[in-house]
Amino acid sequence: MRTLTVDVISSLDGFGAAEGWPGYWGKEGPEVTAWFEEKLAEDHAIVMGANTFREMSRIVTELEDPTFARMAEVPKYVFSKTLEPPLAWANTEVIAEDAVTVIRRLKAEGSVPLRTMGSMSLSKALVRAGLVDTLQIVLFPVITGQTGLSPIFTDWPDLDLELVTARTFDGRMQLLEYVPTPH
């Protein structure tokens, strides 16, 4: 049976981005970059919503990064009722069905792990449905109370979290991996 990991990149106060701050709040370093590359190299499929797909497919065509070739190889499931196939980003399947139903089926049918990319509304629905096996959070050492965009955990269900991994990157970022269970 497949596992599903919800990946979260967050400021300490729970925002996914902030106005006027660069990507990763300008705090990325060689250790966290190497870890992101290791995770991308692992066998997995990406699950995302239409907004994340639009943004990521724009980024991979406009910017150059050595990881983009690998991202093109990875199977991607995009949940959308507005996107129309075929999509320009290789190995991408548009799914117009209910995400919870499809993810439940995909988990039962396969063995390749599933990982979310962005898509906090989709992630929230998958958490609510009890389909998430691991919640993986990389905390960046910033508080963006005045400029924070995209609050991550708003309207999520209450969860008990069992810590299974904790790691520090570059002396400042924290990786926290949890097994979530409903409270």
Coordinates of N, CA and C in Angstrom, one line a residue:
M1 N 0.8 -1.2 0.0 CA 0.0 0.0 0.0 C 0.9 1.2 0.0
R2 N 0.5 2.2 -0.8 CA 1.2 3.5 -0.8 C 1.1 4.3 0.4
T3 N 2.1 5.1 0.7 CA 2.0 6.1 1.8 C 1.7 7.5 1.2
L4 N 1.2 8.3 2.0 CA 1.0 9.7 1.6 C 1.7 10.6 2.6
T5 N 2.6 11.5 2.1 CA 3.2 12.5 2.9 C 2.8 13.9 2.5
V6 N 2.3 14.7 3.5 CA 2.1 16.1 3.2 C 3.3 16.8 3.6
D7 N 3.9 17.5 2.6 CA 5.1 18.3 2.8 C 4.7 19.8 3.0
V8 N 5.3 20.3 4.1 CA 5.0 21.7 4.4 C 6.3 22.5 4.6
I9 N 6.4 23.6 4.0 CA 7.5 24.5 4.2 C 6.9 25.8 4.9
S10 N 7.4 26.1 6.1 CA 6.7 27.1 6.9 C 7.6 28.0 7.6
S11 N 7.1 29.2 7.8 CA 7.8 30.1 8.8 C 7.4 29.6 10.2
L12 N 8.1 30.1 11.2 CA 7.8 29.7 12.6 C 6.4 29.9 13.0
D13 N 5.8 31.0 12.4 CA 4.4 31.3 12.8 C 3.4 30.7 11.8
G14 N 3.8 29.8 11.0 CA 2.8 29.0 10.2 C 2.4 29.6 8.9
F15 N 3.2 30.4 8.2 CA 2.9 30.9 6.9 C 3.8 30.2 5.9
G16 N 3.2 30.1 4.7 CA 3.9 29.4 3.6 C 4.7 30.4 2.7
A17 N 4.5 31.7 2.9 CA 5.2 32.7 2.1 C 5.0 34.0 2.8
A18 N 5.7 35.0 2.4 CA 5.5 36.4 3.0 C 5.8 37.4 1.9
E19 N 5.0 38.5 1.9 CA 5.2 39.6 1.0 C 6.5 40.3 1.3
G20 N 7.3 40.4 0.2 CA 8.6 41.1 0.3 C 9.8 40.3 0.7
W21 N 9.5 39.0 0.9 CA 10.6 38.0 1.3 C 10.9 37.2 0.1
P22 N 12.1 36.7 -0.1 CA 12.4 35.8 -1.2 C 12.0 34.4 -0.9
G23 N 12.0 33.5 -1.9 CA 11.7 32.1 -1.7 C 12.5 31.5 -0.5
Y24 N 11.9 30.7 0.3 CA 12.5 30.1 1.5 C 13.0 31.2 2.4
W25 N 12.4 32.4 2.3 CA 12.7 33.5 3.2 C 14.2 33.9 3.1
G26 N 14.9 33.5 2.0 CA 16.3 33.8 1.9 C 17.2 33.0 2.8
K27 N 16.6 32.0 3.4 CA 17.4 31.2 4.5 C 17.9 29.9 4.0
E28 N 17.7 29.5 2.7 CA 18.1 28.2 2.3 C 19.6 28.1 2.4
G29 N 20.1 26.9 2.6 CA 21.5 26.6 2.7 C 21.9 25.3 2.0
P30 N 23.1 24.9 2.0 CA 23.6 23.7 1.3 C 23.0 22.4 1.9
E31 N 22.8 22.4 3.2 CA 22.2 21.1 3.8 C 20.8 20.9 3.4
V32 N 20.0 22.0 3.6 CA 18.5 21.8 3.3 C 18.4 21.6 1.8
T33 N 19.2 22.3 0.9 CA 19.1 22.1 -0.5 C 19.4 20.7 -0.9
A34 N 20.5 20.1 -0.3 CA 20.8 18.7 -0.5 C 19.7 17.8 -0.1
W35 N 19.1 18.1 1.0 CA 18.0 17.2 1.5 C 16.8 17.3 0.6
F36 N 16.5 18.5 0.1 CA 15.4 18.6 -0.9 C 15.7 17.8 -2.2
E37 N 17.0 17.8 -2.6 CA 17.4 17.1 -3.8 C 17.3 15.6 -3.5
E38 N 17.7 15.1 -2.3 CA 17.6 13.7 -2.0 C 16.1 13.2 -2.0
K39 N 15.2 14.0 -1.4 CA 13.8 13.7 -1.4 C 13.3 13.6 -2.9
L40 N 13.7 14.5 -3.7 CA 13.2 14.5 -5.1 C 13.7 13.3 -5.8
A41 N 14.9 12.8 -5.5 CA 15.5 11.7 -6.2 C 14.9 10.4 -5.8
E42 N 14.2 10.3 -4.7 CA 13.5 9.1 -4.2 C 12.3 8.8 -5.2
D43 N 12.0 7.5 -5.2 CA 10.9 7.1 -6.0 C 9.6 7.6 -5.3
H44 N 8.8 8.4 -6.1 CA 7.6 8.9 -5.5 C 6.7 9.5 -6.7
A45 N 5.5 9.9 -6.3 CA 4.6 10.6 -7.2 C 4.2 11.9 -6.5
I46 N 4.0 12.9 -7.2 CA 3.6 14.2 -6.6 C 2.1 14.4 -6.8
V47 N 1.5 14.9 -5.7 CA 0.0 15.2 -5.7 C -0.1 16.7 -5.5
M48 N -0.9 17.4 -6.4 CA -1.0 18.9 -6.2 C -2.3 19.3 -6.8
G49 N -2.7 20.5 -6.4 CA -3.9 21.2 -7.0 C -3.5 22.0 -8.2
A50 N -4.5 22.6 -8.8 CA -4.3 23.4 -10.0 C -3.5 24.6 -9.8
N51 N -3.7 25.4 -8.7 CA -2.9 26.6 -8.4 C -1.5 26.3 -8.3
T52 N -1.1 25.3 -7.5 CA 0.3 24.9 -7.4 C 0.8 24.4 -8.7
F53 N 0.1 23.7 -9.5 CA 0.5 23.2 -10.8 C 0.8 24.4 -11.7
R54 N -0.1 25.4 -11.7 CA 0.1 26.6 -12.6 C 1.4 27.3 -12.2
E55 N 1.6 27.5 -10.9 CA 2.8 28.2 -10.4 C 4.1 27.4 -10.7
M56 N 4.1 26.1 -10.4 CA 5.3 25.3 -10.6 C 5.6 25.1 -12.1
S57 N 4.6 24.9 -12.9 CA 4.9 24.7 -14.3 C 5.4 26.0 -14.9
R58 N 5.0 27.2 -14.4 CA 5.5 28.5 -14.8 C 7.0 28.6 -14.4
I59 N 7.3 28.2 -13.1 CA 8.6 28.3 -12.6 C 9.6 27.5 -13.4
V60 N 9.2 26.2 -13.7 CA 10.2 25.3 -14.4 C 10.4 25.7 -15.8
T61 N 9.6 26.6 -16.4 CA 9.8 27.0 -17.7 C 10.6 28.4 -17.7
E62 N 10.5 29.1 -16.7 CA 11.1 30.5 -16.6 C 12.5 30.5 -16.0
L63 N 12.7 29.6 -15.1 CA 14.0 29.6 -14.3 C 14.8 28.3 -14.6
E64 N 16.0 28.4 -14.3 CA 16.9 27.2 -14.5 C 17.3 26.7 -13.1
D65 N 17.2 25.4 -13.0 CA 17.5 24.7 -11.7 C 17.8 23.2 -12.1
P66 N 18.9 22.7 -11.5 CA 19.2 21.3 -11.9 C 18.1 20.3 -11.5
T67 N 17.3 20.6 -10.5 CA 16.2 19.7 -10.1 C 15.0 19.6 -11.0
F68 N 14.9 20.6 -11.9 CA 13.7 20.7 -12.7 C 13.6 19.5 -13.7
A69 N 14.7 19.0 -14.2 CA 14.7 17.8 -15.0 C 14.1 16.6 -14.3
R70 N 14.5 16.4 -13.0 CA 14.0 15.3 -12.2 C 12.5 15.5 -12.0
M71 N 12.1 16.8 -11.7 CA 10.7 17.0 -11.4 C 9.8 16.7 -12.7
A72 N 10.4 16.9 -13.8 CA 9.6 16.5 -15.1 C 9.4 15.0 -15.2
E73 N 10.4 14.2 -14.6 CA 10.3 12.7 -14.7 C 9.3 12.2 -13.7
V74 N 9.1 12.8 -12.6 CA 8.3 12.3 -11.5 C 6.8 12.3 -12.0
P75 N 6.1 11.2 -11.8 CA 4.6 11.3 -12.1 C 3.9 12.3 -11.2
K76 N 3.0 13.1 -11.8 CA 2.3 14.1 -11.1 C 0.8 14.0 -11.3
Y77 N 0.1 14.0 -10.2 CA -1.4 13.9 -10.2 C -1.9 15.3 -9.8
V78 N -2.6 16.0 -10.8 CA -3.1 17.3 -10.5 C -4.6 17.3 -10.5
F79 N -5.1 17.7 -9.3 CA -6.6 17.7 -9.1 C -7.1 19.0 -9.5
S80 N -8.0 19.0 -10.6 CA -8.5 20.2 -11.1 C -9.7 20.0 -12.0
K81 N -10.7 20.9 -11.8 CA -11.9 20.8 -12.7 C -11.7 21.9 -13.8
T82 N -10.6 22.7 -13.8 CA -10.5 23.8 -14.8 C -9.3 23.5 -15.8
L83 N -8.3 22.8 -15.4 CA -7.2 22.5 -16.3 C -7.7 21.4 -17.4
E84 N -7.2 21.6 -18.6 CA -7.5 20.6 -19.6 C -6.3 19.9 -20.1
P85 N -6.3 18.6 -20.2 CA -5.2 17.9 -20.8 C -5.1 18.1 -22.3
P86 N -4.0 18.0 -23.0 CA -2.7 17.6 -22.4 C -2.1 18.8 -21.8
L87 N -1.3 18.6 -20.7 CA -0.5 19.7 -20.1 C 0.9 19.6 -20.6
A88 N 1.6 20.8 -20.6 CA 2.9 20.8 -21.1 C 4.0 20.2 -20.2
W89 N 3.7 20.1 -18.9 CA 4.7 19.5 -18.0 C 4.6 18.0 -18.1
A90 N 5.7 17.4 -18.5 CA 5.7 15.9 -18.7 C 5.2 15.1 -17.5
N91 N 4.7 14.0 -17.8 CA 4.3 13.0 -16.8 C 3.2 13.6 -15.8
T92 N 2.3 14.4 -16.3 CA 1.3 15.0 -15.5 C -0.1 14.5 -15.9
E93 N -0.9 14.0 -15.0 CA -2.2 13.6 -15.2 C -3.2 14.5 -14.5
V94 N -4.1 15.1 -15.2 CA -5.2 15.9 -14.6 C -6.3 15.0 -14.2
I95 N -6.8 15.2 -13.0 CA -7.9 14.4 -12.4 C -9.0 15.3 -12.0
A96 N -10.1 15.2 -12.6 CA -11.3 16.1 -12.2 C -12.2 15.5 -11.2
E97 N -11.9 14.2 -10.7 CA -12.7 13.6 -9.7 C -12.3 14.1 -8.3
D98 N -13.1 13.7 -7.4 CA -12.9 14.0 -6.0 C -11.5 13.5 -5.5
A99 N -10.7 14.4 -5.0 CA -9.3 14.1 -4.6 C -9.3 13.0 -3.5
V100 N -10.2 13.1 -2.5 CA -10.2 12.1 -1.4 C -10.4 10.7 -2.0
T101 N -11.4 10.6 -2.8 CA -11.8 9.3 -3.4 C -10.6 8.8 -4.2
V102 N -10.0 9.6 -5.0 CA -8.9 9.1 -5.9 C -7.7 8.8 -5.1
I103 N -7.3 9.6 -4.1 CA -6.1 9.3 -3.3 C -6.4 8.0 -2.5
R104 N -7.5 7.8 -2.0 CA -7.8 6.5 -1.3 C -7.6 5.4 -2.3
R105 N -8.1 5.5 -3.5 CA -7.9 4.4 -4.5 C -6.4 4.3 -4.9
L106 N -5.7 5.4 -5.1 CA -4.3 5.3 -5.5 C -3.5 4.7 -4.4
K107 N -3.8 5.0 -3.1 CA -3.0 4.4 -2.0 C -3.2 2.9 -2.0
A108 N -4.4 2.4 -2.2 CA -4.7 1.0 -2.2 C -4.1 0.2 -3.4
E109 N -4.0 0.9 -4.5 CA -3.6 0.2 -5.7 C -2.1 0.1 -5.9
G110 N -1.3 1.1 -5.4 CA 0.1 1.1 -5.8 C 1.0 1.0 -4.6
S111 N 2.3 1.1 -4.9 CA 3.3 1.0 -3.8 C 4.3 2.2 -3.8
V112 N 4.3 3.0 -4.9 CA 5.1 4.2 -5.0 C 4.5 5.3 -4.1
P113 N 5.3 5.8 -3.1 CA 4.8 6.8 -2.2 C 4.3 8.0 -2.9
L114 N 3.3 8.6 -2.3 CA 2.7 9.9 -2.8 C 3.2 11.0 -1.9
R115 N 3.5 12.2 -2.5 CA 3.9 13.4 -1.7 C 3.2 14.6 -2.2
T116 N 2.7 15.4 -1.4 CA 2.1 16.7 -1.8 C 3.1 17.7 -2.1
M117 N 2.8 18.6 -3.0 CA 3.6 19.8 -3.3 C 2.7 21.0 -3.1
G118 N 3.0 21.9 -2.2 CA 2.2 23.0 -2.0 C 0.7 22.5 -1.7
S119 N -0.2 23.2 -2.3 CA -1.6 22.7 -2.3 C -2.2 22.5 -0.9
M120 N -2.2 23.5 -0.1 CA -2.6 23.4 1.3 C -4.1 23.1 1.4
S121 N -5.0 23.6 0.5 CA -6.4 23.2 0.5 C -6.6 21.7 0.3
L122 N -5.9 21.2 -0.7 CA -5.9 19.8 -1.0 C -5.3 19.0 0.2
S123 N -4.2 19.4 0.7 CA -3.6 18.7 1.9 C -4.5 18.7 3.1
K124 N -5.2 19.8 3.3 CA -6.2 19.9 4.4 C -7.3 18.8 4.2
A125 N -7.8 18.7 3.0 CA -8.9 17.7 2.7 C -8.4 16.3 2.9
L126 N -7.1 16.0 2.6 CA -6.5 14.7 2.7 C -6.3 14.4 4.2
V127 N -5.9 15.4 5.0 CA -5.7 15.2 6.4 C -7.1 14.9 7.1
R128 N -8.1 15.7 6.7 CA -9.4 15.5 7.3 C -10.0 14.1 7.0
A129 N -9.6 13.6 5.8 CA -10.1 12.3 5.4 C -9.3 11.1 6.1
G130 N -8.3 11.5 6.8 CA -7.4 10.5 7.5 C -6.5 9.7 6.6
L131 N -6.2 10.3 5.4 CA -5.3 9.6 4.4 C -3.9 9.9 4.5
V132 N -3.5 10.8 5.4 CA -2.1 11.2 5.5 C -1.3 10.4 6.5
D133 N -0.2 9.8 6.0 CA 0.6 8.9 6.9 C 1.7 9.7 7.6
T134 N 2.2 10.7 6.9 CA 3.3 11.5 7.5 C 3.1 13.0 7.2
L135 N 3.3 13.8 8.2 CA 3.3 15.3 8.0 C 4.7 15.7 8.2
Q136 N 5.3 16.2 7.1 CA 6.7 16.6 7.1 C 6.8 18.1 7.0
I137 N 7.4 18.7 8.0 CA 7.4 20.2 8.1 C 8.9 20.6 8.1
V138 N 9.2 21.6 7.2 CA 10.5 22.2 7.3 C 10.2 23.6 7.8
L139 N 10.7 23.9 9.0 CA 10.5 25.2 9.7 C 11.7 26.2 9.4
F140 N 11.3 27.3 8.9 CA 12.4 28.3 8.6 C 12.4 29.3 9.7
P141 N 13.5 29.8 10.1 CA 13.7 30.7 11.3 C 13.3 32.1 11.1
V142 N 12.0 32.3 10.8 CA 11.5 33.7 10.6 C 10.1 33.7 11.1
I143 N 9.7 34.9 11.6 CA 8.3 35.2 11.9 C 7.8 36.3 11.0
T144 N 6.7 36.0 10.3 CA 6.2 36.9 9.3 C 4.8 37.4 9.7
G145 N 4.6 37.8 10.9 CA 3.3 38.2 11.4 C 2.7 39.3 10.6
Q146 N 3.5 40.3 10.2 CA 2.9 41.4 9.4 C 2.8 41.2 7.9
T147 N 3.7 40.3 7.4 CA 3.7 40.2 5.9 C 3.3 38.8 5.5
G148 N 3.0 37.9 6.4 CA 2.8 36.5 6.1 C 1.6 36.3 5.1
L149 N 1.8 35.4 4.2 CA 0.8 35.0 3.2 C 0.5 33.6 3.3
S150 N -0.7 33.1 3.0 CA -1.0 31.7 2.9 C -0.8 31.0 4.3
P151 N -1.6 31.4 5.3 CA -1.5 30.6 6.6 C -1.8 29.2 6.3
I152 N -0.9 28.3 6.8 CA -1.0 26.9 6.5 C -2.0 26.1 7.2
F153 N -2.1 26.3 8.5 CA -2.9 25.3 9.3 C -4.3 25.9 9.6
T154 N -4.8 27.0 9.1 CA -6.1 27.5 9.3 C -7.1 26.5 8.8
D155 N -8.1 26.2 9.7 CA -9.2 25.3 9.5 C -8.8 23.8 9.3
W156 N -7.6 23.5 9.7 CA -7.2 22.1 9.7 C -7.9 21.4 10.9
P157 N -8.1 20.1 10.9 CA -8.6 19.5 12.1 C -7.6 19.4 13.2
D158 N -8.1 19.2 14.4 CA -7.1 19.0 15.5 C -6.4 17.7 15.3
L159 N -5.1 17.7 15.5 CA -4.4 16.5 15.3 C -3.4 16.3 16.5
D160 N -3.2 15.0 16.9 CA -2.1 14.6 17.7 C -1.0 14.2 16.8
L161 N 0.2 14.6 17.1 CA 1.4 14.4 16.3 C 2.4 13.6 17.0
E162 N 2.8 12.5 16.5 CA 3.9 11.7 17.0 C 5.2 12.0 16.2
L163 N 6.1 12.6 16.9 CA 7.4 12.9 16.2 C 8.2 11.7 15.9
V164 N 8.5 11.5 14.6 CA 9.3 10.3 14.2 C 10.7 10.7 13.7
T165 N 10.9 12.0 13.3 CA 12.2 12.5 12.9 C 12.3 14.0 13.2
A166 N 13.5 14.3 13.7 CA 13.8 15.8 13.9 C 15.3 15.9 13.4
R167 N 15.5 17.0 12.7 CA 16.8 17.2 12.1 C 17.0 18.7 11.9
T168 N 18.2 19.2 12.1 CA 18.5 20.6 11.9 C 19.4 20.7 10.6
F169 N 19.0 21.7 9.7 CA 19.8 21.9 8.5 C 20.4 23.3 8.6
D170 N 21.7 23.3 8.2 CA 22.4 24.6 8.2 C 22.4 25.4 9.4
G171 N 22.2 24.7 10.6 CA 22.2 25.4 11.9 C 21.0 26.3 12.1
R172 N 20.0 26.2 11.3 CA 18.9 27.1 11.5 C 17.5 26.6 11.1
M173 N 17.4 25.7 10.1 CA 16.1 25.2 9.7 C 15.9 23.9 10.4
Q174 N 14.6 23.6 10.7 CA 14.2 22.3 11.4 C 13.3 21.5 10.6
L175 N 13.7 20.2 10.4 CA 12.8 19.2 9.8 C 12.1 18.5 10.9
L176 N 10.8 18.5 10.9 CA 10.0 17.7 11.8 C 9.1 16.8 11.1
E177 N 9.2 15.5 11.3 CA 8.3 14.5 10.6 C 7.4 13.9 11.7
Y178 N 6.1 14.0 11.4 CA 5.2 13.5 12.4 C 4.2 12.5 11.7
V179 N 3.7 11.6 12.6 CA 2.6 10.7 12.2 C 1.4 11.4 12.8
P180 N 0.4 11.8 12.0 CA -0.8 12.5 12.5 C -1.9 11.5 12.9
T181 N -2.6 11.8 13.9 CA -3.8 11.1 14.3 C -4.8 12.1 14.7
P182 N -6.1 11.8 14.4 CA -7.1 12.8 14.9 C -7.2 12.9 16.4
H183 N -7.4 14.1 16.9 CA -7.5 14.3 18.3 C -8.9 14.0 18.8

